[in-house]
Short mmCIF file of C-alpha atoms in Angstrom, two decimals:
data_model
loop_
_atom_site.label_atom_id
_atom_site.label_comp_id
_atom_site.label_asym_id
_atom_site.label_seq_id
_atom_site.Cartn_x
_atom_site.Cartn_y
_atom_site.Cartn_z
CA MET G 2 -25.53 68.74 -1.55
CA LEU G 3 -24.16 68.59 1.86
CA GLU G 4 -27.38 67.19 3.22
CA LEU G 5 -27.52 64.38 0.73
CA ASP G 6 -24.01 63.46 1.95
CA PHE G 7 -25.21 63.50 5.63
CA VAL G 8 -28.27 61.31 4.74
CA LEU G 9 -25.85 58.69 2.79
CA PHE G 10 -23.37 58.53 5.68
CA GLY G 11 -26.22 58.00 8.02
CA LEU G 12 -27.67 55.22 5.82
CA ARG G 13 -23.85 53.71 5.66
CA ILE G 14 -23.93 53.55 9.75
CA LEU G 15 -27.48 52.20 9.71
CA SER G 16 -26.44 49.39 7.52
CA VAL G 17 -23.36 48.56 9.31
CA LEU G 18 -25.15 48.71 12.70
CA THR G 19 -27.90 46.41 11.25
CA LEU G 20 -25.15 43.92 9.97
CA LEU G 21 -23.30 43.54 13.19
CA GLY G 22 -26.77 43.25 14.73
CA MET G 23 -27.47 40.46 12.71
CA LEU G 24 -23.89 38.88 13.05
CA GLY G 25 -24.17 39.23 16.89
CA GLY G 26 -27.69 37.49 16.85
CA LEU G 27 -26.21 34.67 14.92
CA PHE G 28 -23.24 34.61 17.28
CA MET G 29 -25.62 34.36 20.28
CA LEU G 30 -27.71 31.49 18.66
CA VAL G 31 -24.62 29.42 17.80
CA TRP G 32 -23.14 29.92 21.02
CA ARG G 33 -26.41 28.97 23.15
CA GLU G 34 -26.84 25.92 20.99
CA MET G 35 -23.04 24.67 21.62
CA SER G 36 -23.23 25.20 25.37
CA SER G 37 -26.64 23.39 25.49
CA THR G 38 -25.09 20.51 23.86
CA SER G 39 -22.08 20.30 25.88
CA SER G 40 -23.96 20.65 28.99
CA SER G 41 -26.66 17.94 28.46
CA GLU G 42 -26.27 14.76 30.68
CA ILE G 43 -25.60 12.17 27.81
CA PRO G 44 -23.36 9.56 29.37
CA ARG G 45 -20.33 8.98 27.32
CA ILE G 46 -19.55 5.45 26.77
CA GLN G 47 -15.88 4.53 26.77
CA GLY G 48 -13.95 1.24 26.87
CA TYR G 49 -11.26 -0.78 25.57
CA LEU G 50 -10.27 -4.14 24.24
CA ALA G 51 -8.44 -6.42 26.35
CA VAL G 52 -6.09 -9.11 25.01
CA LEU G 53 -6.83 -12.45 26.52
CA ALA G 54 -5.01 -14.78 24.22
CA GLU G 55 -2.44 -14.05 21.53
CA VAL G 56 -0.73 -15.69 18.78
CA ASP G 57 2.97 -16.55 19.57
CA GLY G 58 5.34 -13.96 18.01
CA SER G 59 2.72 -11.47 17.23
CA LEU G 60 2.82 -7.65 17.79
CA ILE G 61 -0.16 -8.03 20.32
CA GLU G 62 0.55 -9.09 23.61
CA THR G 63 -1.81 -10.74 26.18
CA GLY G 64 -3.06 -8.22 28.70
CA ALA G 65 -2.67 -5.28 26.36
CA GLN G 66 -5.51 -3.03 26.32
CA HIS G 67 -6.69 -1.10 22.80
CA PRO G 68 -8.95 1.99 23.77
CA LEU G 69 -12.03 1.86 21.67
CA GLN G 70 -12.41 5.00 19.00
CA PRO G 71 -15.75 5.50 17.48
CA ILE G 72 -14.66 3.37 14.78
CA THR G 73 -12.13 0.88 15.77
CA SER G 74 -10.79 -1.36 12.97
CA ILE G 75 -9.17 -4.88 13.56
CA GLY G 76 -7.19 -6.76 11.23
CA ARG G 77 -3.68 -7.54 9.84
CA ALA G 78 -3.03 -4.31 7.93
CA PRO G 79 -0.89 -1.68 9.51
CA THR G 80 -3.55 1.05 8.88
CA ASN G 81 -5.91 -0.82 11.34
CA SER G 82 -6.72 0.73 14.82
CA ILE G 83 -5.56 -2.66 16.38
CA VAL G 84 -3.21 -4.56 14.24
CA ILE G 85 -2.95 -8.52 14.64
CA SER G 86 -0.25 -10.36 13.03
CA ASP G 87 -1.90 -13.72 12.80
CA ASP G 88 -2.01 -15.50 9.30
CA PHE G 89 -5.98 -16.36 10.32
CA ALA G 90 -6.87 -12.76 10.48
CA SER G 91 -7.62 -10.69 7.20
CA SER G 92 -6.36 -7.57 6.25
CA GLU G 93 -9.60 -5.54 7.13
CA HIS G 94 -11.10 -8.39 9.29
CA ALA G 95 -13.86 -6.42 11.38
CA ALA G 96 -14.79 -3.37 13.18
CA ILE G 97 -16.49 -2.18 16.48
CA VAL G 98 -18.47 0.97 15.82
CA LEU G 99 -20.51 3.04 18.13
CA ARG G 100 -23.87 3.70 17.03
CA ASN G 101 -26.43 5.55 18.88
CA GLY G 102 -24.96 4.88 22.30
CA GLN G 103 -24.27 1.09 21.33
CA TRP G 104 -21.32 -0.71 20.21
CA TRP G 105 -21.63 -2.83 17.28
CA LEU G 106 -19.35 -5.63 15.95
CA GLU G 107 -19.02 -6.11 12.35
CA ASP G 108 -17.33 -8.67 10.52
CA HIS G 109 -15.97 -7.33 7.10
CA ARG G 110 -16.42 -10.31 5.14
CA SER G 111 -13.36 -11.96 6.50
CA ARG G 112 -11.73 -15.47 5.35
CA ASN G 113 -12.28 -17.11 8.54
CA GLY G 114 -14.79 -15.14 10.08
CA THR G 115 -15.20 -13.24 13.45
CA GLN G 116 -16.55 -14.88 16.87
CA LEU G 117 -18.44 -13.58 19.47
CA ASN G 118 -18.60 -15.34 22.57
CA GLY G 119 -17.83 -18.62 20.66
CA GLU G 120 -20.22 -17.98 17.85
CA ARG G 121 -19.54 -16.82 14.37
CA VAL G 122 -20.96 -13.27 13.48
CA GLU G 123 -22.87 -13.00 10.48
CA ALA G 124 -24.33 -9.65 10.55
CA PRO G 125 -23.69 -6.28 12.55
CA THR G 126 -24.45 -7.19 16.22
CA ILE G 127 -24.63 -5.45 19.50
CA ILE G 128 -21.80 -6.11 21.98
CA THR G 129 -21.67 -5.54 25.64
CA HIS G 130 -19.27 -5.59 28.42
CA GLY G 131 -17.64 -8.60 28.76
CA ASP G 132 -18.12 -10.03 25.47
CA CYS G 133 -15.22 -11.85 23.92
CA ILE G 134 -14.27 -11.33 20.38
CA GLY G 135 -12.27 -14.00 18.42
CA ILE G 136 -10.24 -13.16 15.38
CA GLY G 137 -8.01 -15.46 13.94
CA GLN G 138 -6.22 -17.08 17.20
CA VAL G 139 -6.65 -13.76 19.09
CA THR G 140 -9.38 -13.12 21.79
CA LEU G 141 -10.27 -9.97 22.99
CA LYS G 142 -12.65 -9.01 26.01
CA LEU G 143 -14.76 -5.92 25.52
CA VAL G 144 -14.62 -3.86 28.75
CA LEU G 145 -17.03 -0.92 28.70
CA LYS G 146 -17.13 1.95 31.57
CA THR G 147 -19.85 5.10 31.32
CA GLN G 148 -18.58 8.70 32.39
#
């Protein structure tokens, strides 16, 4: 009976060591993946929208800079990233979205449309440094920088 107890105890110890080994291997795999992802040389594209023209009495001021987020919503509603208090802007007017390393401008079926460099945006469009975006009576300029 004593011999059986030692065998069972040995199997328990072996099971615990096997489980710890598997967890350690999994931890090392995740650690390698995370460190290789963070050290890769992918340039991060950052930027902001600078206000070139504003509406009198609005909450947005000429010269103000609004940092871009991966999804930057623009419109009259207070839930937007950039709030434009202009009667010509829709509640959820437009969005600037980062996809595959490029910024895209999307009009959200706004009543008065979104302008890109003076032309109406009909479909999601790639935007670059220096582009001017017109929403209502407000003009925003895209300023991009890579890190």
